[in-house]
């Protein structure tokens, strides 16, 4: 079964900054999708500028794993689309957040925490260490690898404790950062991966590409999507699994939907 | 140091339902606050109907632990107040969600997940088992205790894996539920506790009262509140802890605030 | 790639108790292995009575996932075999512990905790609830299923917080139990699954069989086994990734193996 | 209530290495205990060379929190004492492991994992970053602090995912390490803290001393110690909380202790 991946690219700096445009002539999203397609996945791209940012209900229903990169225009993402994306994750869609997507609306919504960090844009060396040996997201990677020029992100990173810490980064200027973290939200697998500042050729790096391919396979949940992941069904007394006798005052009538 | 607790009560069914009004003549929030005050804490109440639901910036700054009970009017809670409450939690305020607050806006926001469950209002027996021996929230409790008449909540409960599972409930009709769960969001300790349907006298139960008192002490973080828990400071090249030489193109200028 | 599974059966009550022998004429291990073989896996069995309990270094090297059932003779398992099994898990072998294996030597060793519980042998009803929707171990299962006659295990269960709670059991006599728990130890995936008292036909139940098949697939780590999962390599000053100048004094000489 | 702390010191290099003896004339354990006593705790020391390593049942019963430092003689620690220490932890005693105690018998037993790492003894700079803001163990600490000369420990660190990651270290030579990790085992709180190579004056550092004091207060569980943390009580049919009818057959007779 081919995994269907949608890559959301904000597509702002590619259009407005000459350096970024030269590194990523097809956009960062285009570069990432090309990598996935070259590795046996079925990847397409959507951008902020499209109606619904390209993330219609139909598109999400046909997406096994959604990848998100954004930086300059987090505020321009429509809240209705954020709701739709979170529902899809809760129903079982995998989701991967890259780099500055730590401050994107869907990441903040799924984490329930501030998602902040410290940062410095100096093109310094980053070295990523695998902290979870033989984790599927670290498959075929060396125990550490380097990105010679990257933006620094430093701890404390304002996220909840993850299920697993897969990578931790060392920075030349003296900071550290948990740069690969797994979460589950509803039925959906979520992965955050740090590298990818737009003024460096990070998504052309073979190790970074391998991480993204591995993460897509890890995040993919082959089970059927849950139709309404927010449903809170009433199970009436008459259908209780063990016989019970109803006692005392009720707020709700049979068939009520419950309060929200 | 006396712990300052604020109890938010939705205060709807107390005003509109005779059964609820008779069980809780001072409101559910009033009953809970009285318990806390009788146990050495400094508790006050606020309600949905007050301006800002009583949860002004000043009130939150003077609150060590916030308790939340709501059911009929989750949608009436203002988003601006939800933001303020989450910021306070991220800055270090403790927070306890009771029963139907599983569908409250601040709980859903802090969990990042659907928070749904199955339910039945039949006044059946609930038995809570301690699953984490000697946990501070289970202090001075027996290994299990019963509530003779409660609403049923059943798994699957749509929340992230907790830090710790403190209680699991058995229901007479055949269901189970993780009824005591701890989380950390930012610097704030968060606890969800299941019992407390408004048509039963649950908050008059001695064991339930003990859990709430224990949870307040557990959730209280004596450290000074973080002033801006969303701050993402830039650390300039010149102030790097290790000497580095700036490399290559920059998006940001010195003193920039970063993009959101 | 066919998954190679080894099923360890204690094989005591099958030989000494007529009831058990009639339910499991090929042994409990034989029943479990037959299920796996019928579902596309390559399963074989070993028993306590064999030399090295059948778990030689060669056998473990050829095992992707090891399943363990024991009850009457935990103390008869050789410590050297326990060490070998734990090393295999740490190197990446998957491992599934069934029912009374909660008190087996390898489970206690891998958990680092007492692994105790309460129990009652009365042939009462157990109902297992899925608590993690769409988890691969719950694939193709209903939201709950029943075993009409089982031994009761009750909380508190003396294990560390799991990575994920997949099932919780309801018992007719009033108890609850976390009956499906995932862990990672070294590079190895570990799953505990509660049902399977030897005097009931539990391993003939279709839902139980599905859980075991799912769990084998989940536990299987296709990465190459780590050769020495206990290795603690020295990285000499001369080979440091960043240039550093040694600052004395030293306990160790170049090439030392480190102290244990 | 004054917290009673016992500091176990291996006391080998203090007796055999002149450098260590000069830095710690009262032993490393003596230095740590003096710090605790100066901060309002009631600390005493025991050493490997004493009968039972000083860790008799009486001593453990009078210990709220046990601190462990060892390096050269892990193998000389008696297994019976390790069992006794683990039982005390499971019953509620707090325990803190320092530096090279990562390879001590009780740490390996409590973790259930290889506990290995990479290392280099070059006296390089270590910088510890707080990753969990306002965590009690990080109380009154800056967001990062440095140790100018320390042994390097590098990832991957062979331990289970912790409850919380409190510190991560940056090393001058290019490695990172999760240097402050919390766990719960049975009713006992466990903390691992990385710094403390014996040839450097680490335990004279004010920030390190503050971490150790904070960790003792965090690890202390004021609840009464559980008498037998391994007990697995039978709850007979006649005493079931809900009425059930026994359904045969049975392996056990009333009053049996269960099998181990």
Tab-separated table of C-alpha atoms in Angstrom, chain B:
chain	number	residue	atom	x	y	z
B	1	UNK	CA	2.257	29.179	53.087
B	2	UNK	CA	-1.488	28.950	52.601
B	3	UNK	CA	-2.500	27.737	49.129
B	4	UNK	CA	-4.866	30.108	47.339
B	5	UNK	CA	-7.515	28.184	45.425
B	6	UNK	CA	-10.141	29.537	43.043
B	7	UNK	CA	-13.138	27.309	42.281
B	8	UNK	CA	-14.867	28.060	38.979
B	9	UNK	CA	-18.499	26.930	38.993
B	10	UNK	CA	-20.647	27.089	35.916
B	11	UNK	CA	-23.602	27.666	38.245
B	12	UNK	CA	-26.324	26.825	35.736
B	13	UNK	CA	-27.986	23.659	36.979
B	14	UNK	CA	-27.831	24.931	40.553
B	15	UNK	CA	-30.127	27.748	39.387
B	16	UNK	CA	-32.398	25.785	37.069
B	17	UNK	CA	-32.721	22.290	38.534
B	18	UNK	CA	-34.414	21.740	41.878
B	19	UNK	CA	-32.568	18.495	42.619
B	20	UNK	CA	-29.193	20.086	42.122
B	21	UNK	CA	-30.165	23.147	44.140
B	22	UNK	CA	-31.200	20.994	47.074
B	23	UNK	CA	-28.007	18.975	47.104
B	24	UNK	CA	-25.817	22.052	46.695
B	25	UNK	CA	-27.597	25.060	48.194
B	26	UNK	CA	-24.323	27.052	48.027
B	27	UNK	CA	-23.594	25.711	44.563
B	28	UNK	CA	-21.201	22.914	43.730
B	29	UNK	CA	-18.371	25.459	43.731
B	30	UNK	CA	-19.487	26.639	47.174
B	31	UNK	CA	-19.419	23.084	48.512
B	32	UNK	CA	-15.933	22.447	47.127
B	33	UNK	CA	-14.560	25.757	48.403
B	34	UNK	CA	-15.975	25.080	51.869
B	35	UNK	CA	-14.171	21.741	51.946
B	36	UNK	CA	-10.880	23.361	51.004
B	37	UNK	CA	-11.290	26.147	53.552
B	38	UNK	CA	-12.008	23.550	56.245
B	39	UNK	CA	-8.715	21.878	55.337
B	40	UNK	CA	-6.395	24.824	55.718
B	41	UNK	CA	-6.547	26.286	52.253
B	42	UNK	CA	-7.703	29.747	51.219
B	43	UNK	CA	-10.474	29.060	48.686
B	44	UNK	CA	-12.857	31.418	46.901
B	45	UNK	CA	-15.361	30.964	44.091
B	46	UNK	CA	-16.101	32.529	40.727
B	47	UNK	CA	-18.931	31.765	38.317
B	48	UNK	CA	-19.678	31.884	34.629
B	49	UNK	CA	-22.142	34.737	35.107
B	50	UNK	CA	-19.587	37.224	36.467
B	51	UNK	CA	-17.732	39.640	34.173
B	52	UNK	CA	-14.793	37.734	32.730
B	53	UNK	CA	-16.309	34.749	34.579
B	54	UNK	CA	-14.509	36.229	37.584
B	55	UNK	CA	-11.194	35.202	36.079
B	56	UNK	CA	-9.487	38.532	35.574
B	57	UNK	CA	-5.734	38.776	35.212
B	58	UNK	CA	-5.586	39.960	38.830
B	59	UNK	CA	-7.614	37.014	40.104
B	60	UNK	CA	-5.478	34.490	38.223
B	61	UNK	CA	-2.296	36.145	39.486
B	62	UNK	CA	-3.609	35.580	43.014
B	63	UNK	CA	-4.581	31.950	42.361
B	64	UNK	CA	-2.184	29.075	43.100
B	65	UNK	CA	-4.589	26.365	41.938
B	66	UNK	CA	-7.728	26.726	39.814
B	67	UNK	CA	-10.531	24.136	39.982
B	68	UNK	CA	-12.999	23.927	37.087
B	69	UNK	CA	-16.505	22.458	37.018
B	70	UNK	CA	-18.775	23.012	34.000
B	71	UNK	CA	-21.346	21.033	32.006
B	72	UNK	CA	-24.265	22.848	30.399
B	73	UNK	CA	-22.562	25.973	29.099
B	74	UNK	CA	-19.037	25.161	27.920
B	75	UNK	CA	-19.675	27.200	24.790
B	76	UNK	CA	-20.477	30.320	26.822
B	77	UNK	CA	-16.947	30.555	28.218
B	78	UNK	CA	-15.143	33.406	26.455
B	79	UNK	CA	-12.126	32.490	24.384
B	80	UNK	CA	-10.143	35.386	25.806
B	81	UNK	CA	-10.603	33.950	29.304
B	82	UNK	CA	-9.561	30.508	28.078
B	83	UNK	CA	-6.355	32.034	26.685
B	84	UNK	CA	-5.701	33.778	29.988
B	85	UNK	CA	-6.266	30.591	31.975
B	86	UNK	CA	-3.949	28.547	29.736
B	87	UNK	CA	-1.251	31.213	30.015
B	88	UNK	CA	-1.548	31.053	33.787
B	89	UNK	CA	-1.210	27.254	33.745
B	90	UNK	CA	1.802	27.438	31.435
B	91	UNK	CA	3.316	29.974	33.836
B	92	UNK	CA	2.938	27.614	36.794
B	93	UNK	CA	-0.642	27.771	38.113
B	94	UNK	CA	-1.987	24.356	39.094
B	95	UNK	CA	-5.308	23.291	37.578
B	96	UNK	CA	-7.855	20.599	38.428
B	97	UNK	CA	-10.670	19.596	36.089
B	98	UNK	CA	-13.696	17.838	37.577
B	99	UNK	CA	-16.111	15.436	35.862
B	100	UNK	CA	-17.927	17.044	32.910
B	101	UNK	CA	-15.118	19.605	32.611
B	102	UNK	CA	-13.597	16.971	30.307
B	103	UNK	CA	-15.422	18.876	27.547
B	104	UNK	CA	-14.603	22.362	28.850
B	105	UNK	CA	-12.660	24.691	26.582
B	106	UNK	CA	-9.556	24.967	28.777
B	107	UNK	CA	-9.269	21.184	29.227
B	108	UNK	CA	-9.579	20.532	25.500
B	109	UNK	CA	-7.061	23.295	24.817
B	110	UNK	CA	-4.528	21.899	27.318
B	111	UNK	CA	-4.940	18.294	26.206
B	112	UNK	CA	-4.830	18.884	22.441
B	113	UNK	CA	-7.146	15.921	21.929
B	114	UNK	CA	-10.886	15.230	21.600
B	115	UNK	CA	-11.455	14.438	25.326
B	116	UNK	CA	-14.526	12.355	24.485
B	117	UNK	CA	-15.888	9.264	26.238
B	118	UNK	CA	-19.064	7.174	26.542
B	119	UNK	CA	-21.641	7.943	29.226
B	120	UNK	CA	-24.847	6.810	30.943
B	121	UNK	CA	-26.893	8.628	33.559
B	122	UNK	CA	-28.381	5.819	35.639
B	123	UNK	CA	-27.190	6.422	39.179
B	124	UNK	CA	-25.136	3.233	39.195
B	125	UNK	CA	-22.308	2.205	41.487
B	126	UNK	CA	-18.773	3.462	40.781
B	127	UNK	CA	-15.733	2.015	42.540
B	128	UNK	CA	-12.428	3.870	42.262
B	129	UNK	CA	-9.195	1.885	42.558
B	130	UNK	CA	-5.864	3.469	43.407
B	131	UNK	CA	-3.408	2.420	40.701
B	132	UNK	CA	-0.373	4.382	41.913
B	133	UNK	CA	0.403	3.343	45.479
B	134	UNK	CA	1.414	6.133	47.859
B	135	UNK	CA	0.874	8.778	45.195
B	136	UNK	CA	0.385	12.125	46.988
B	137	UNK	CA	-3.063	12.498	45.397
B	138	UNK	CA	-4.068	9.155	46.976
B	139	UNK	CA	-2.730	10.066	50.412
B	140	UNK	CA	-4.794	8.692	53.323
B	141	UNK	CA	-7.205	6.934	50.996
B	142	UNK	CA	-8.126	3.242	51.102
B	143	UNK	CA	-7.053	1.089	48.143
B	144	UNK	CA	-10.556	1.500	46.744
B	145	UNK	CA	-13.700	3.442	47.586
B	146	UNK	CA	-17.260	3.535	46.264
B	147	UNK	CA	-19.794	6.090	45.150
B	148	UNK	CA	-23.164	4.360	45.300
B	149	UNK	CA	-24.842	6.547	42.690
B	150	UNK	CA	-22.909	8.172	39.878
B	151	UNK	CA	-23.077	8.860	36.188
B	152	UNK	CA	-21.039	6.384	34.161
B	153	UNK	CA	-18.101	7.542	31.992
B	154	UNK	CA	-16.539	4.803	29.860
B	155	UNK	CA	-13.394	4.202	27.827
B	156	UNK	CA	-12.012	5.021	25.383
B	157	UNK	CA	-11.267	8.405	26.990
B	158	UNK	CA	-9.868	10.664	24.283
B	159	UNK	CA	-6.906	12.127	26.157
B	160	UNK	CA	-3.127	11.828	25.670
B	161	UNK	CA	-1.193	9.289	27.726
B	162	UNK	CA	-0.879	10.869	31.182
B	163	UNK	CA	2.275	11.249	33.239
B	164	UNK	CA	0.625	8.986	35.802
B	165	UNK	CA	-2.637	7.079	36.140
B	166	UNK	CA	-3.721	7.492	39.774
B	167	UNK	CA	-7.266	6.061	39.743
B	168	UNK	CA	-9.274	3.716	37.523
B	169	UNK	CA	-13.043	3.347	37.980
B	170	UNK	CA	-15.171	0.207	37.819
B	171	UNK	CA	-18.844	0.722	36.913
B	172	UNK	CA	-21.760	-1.533	37.787
B	173	UNK	CA	-23.017	-1.537	34.204
B	174	UNK	CA	-19.787	-3.039	32.878
B	175	UNK	CA	-17.481	-0.136	31.929
B	176	UNK	CA	-14.101	1.095	33.150
B	177	UNK	CA	-12.566	4.593	33.089
B	178	UNK	CA	-9.224	6.190	33.903
B	179	UNK	CA	-10.644	8.520	36.531
B	180	UNK	CA	-7.520	10.215	37.910
B	181	UNK	CA	-4.814	11.408	35.502
B	182	UNK	CA	-1.857	13.767	35.923
B	183	UNK	CA	-0.321	16.011	33.239
B	184	UNK	CA	2.186	18.826	33.016
B	185	UNK	CA	1.643	21.702	30.590
B	186	UNK	CA	4.367	24.318	30.583
B	187	UNK	CA	5.238	24.839	34.253
B	188	UNK	CA	1.733	23.935	35.402
B	189	UNK	CA	0.551	20.713	37.019
B	190	UNK	CA	-2.829	19.509	35.733
B	191	UNK	CA	-5.104	16.832	37.244
B	192	UNK	CA	-8.336	15.386	35.883
B	193	UNK	CA	-10.709	13.730	38.378
B	194	UNK	CA	-13.834	12.007	37.132
B	195	UNK	CA	-16.564	11.972	39.827
B	196	UNK	CA	-19.108	14.702	40.334
B	197	UNK	CA	-22.367	14.503	38.398
B	198	UNK	CA	-24.571	17.326	39.641
B	199	UNK	CA	-27.644	15.251	40.534
B	200	UNK	CA	-25.759	13.178	43.140
B	201	UNK	CA	-24.153	14.338	46.402
B	202	UNK	CA	-20.633	13.383	45.281
B	203	UNK	CA	-18.830	16.463	46.580
B	204	UNK	CA	-20.183	15.725	50.054
B	205	UNK	CA	-18.334	12.374	50.032
B	206	UNK	CA	-15.352	12.277	52.406
B	207	UNK	CA	-13.098	10.328	50.053
B	208	UNK	CA	-13.845	12.615	47.126
B	209	UNK	CA	-13.139	15.628	49.324
B	210	UNK	CA	-9.818	14.089	50.348
B	211	UNK	CA	-8.816	13.534	46.723
B	212	UNK	CA	-9.571	17.170	45.890
B	213	UNK	CA	-7.581	18.460	48.877
B	214	UNK	CA	-4.657	16.157	48.015
B	215	UNK	CA	-4.783	17.200	44.376
B	216	UNK	CA	-4.642	20.885	45.274
B	217	UNK	CA	-1.495	20.310	47.345
B	218	UNK	CA	0.028	18.208	44.558
B	219	UNK	CA	-0.799	20.760	41.834
B	220	UNK	CA	0.555	23.740	43.758
B	221	UNK	CA	3.898	24.902	42.373
B	222	UNK	CA	5.521	27.276	44.871
B	223	UNK	CA	7.944	28.701	42.287
B	224	UNK	CA	7.314	32.255	41.106
B	225	UNK	CA	4.935	32.421	38.133
B	226	UNK	CA	6.760	32.713	34.784
B	227	UNK	CA	6.075	36.239	33.571
B	228	UNK	CA	5.619	35.472	29.873
B	229	UNK	CA	5.368	31.730	29.327
B	230	UNK	CA	5.151	32.246	25.542
B	231	UNK	CA	8.354	34.247	25.192
B	232	UNK	CA	10.803	32.932	22.582
B	233	UNK	CA	13.941	35.001	23.136
B	234	UNK	CA	16.614	35.553	20.548
B	235	UNK	CA	20.150	35.014	21.819
B	236	UNK	CA	22.400	37.071	19.541
B	237	UNK	CA	25.637	35.806	18.071
B	238	UNK	CA	27.631	38.251	20.154
B	239	UNK	CA	26.213	36.755	23.345
B	240	UNK	CA	26.608	33.103	22.414
B	241	UNK	CA	27.943	31.031	25.309
B	242	UNK	CA	30.613	29.554	23.062
B	243	UNK	CA	32.395	31.737	20.500
B	244	UNK	CA	30.906	31.307	17.031
B	245	UNK	CA	31.352	33.121	13.745
B	246	UNK	CA	28.191	34.082	11.933
B	247	UNK	CA	27.714	32.330	8.616
B	248	UNK	CA	25.562	33.142	5.678
B	249	UNK	CA	22.267	34.664	4.861
B	250	UNK	CA	19.929	35.926	7.531
B	251	UNK	CA	16.213	36.515	7.563
B	252	UNK	CA	16.254	38.396	10.828
B	253	UNK	CA	17.978	41.584	11.966
B	254	UNK	CA	19.504	42.034	15.394
B	255	UNK	CA	16.800	42.720	17.921
B	256	UNK	CA	14.027	41.168	15.834
B	257	UNK	CA	11.291	39.480	17.790
B	258	UNK	CA	11.018	36.415	15.596
B	259	UNK	CA	8.056	35.369	13.517
B	260	UNK	CA	4.840	33.834	14.818
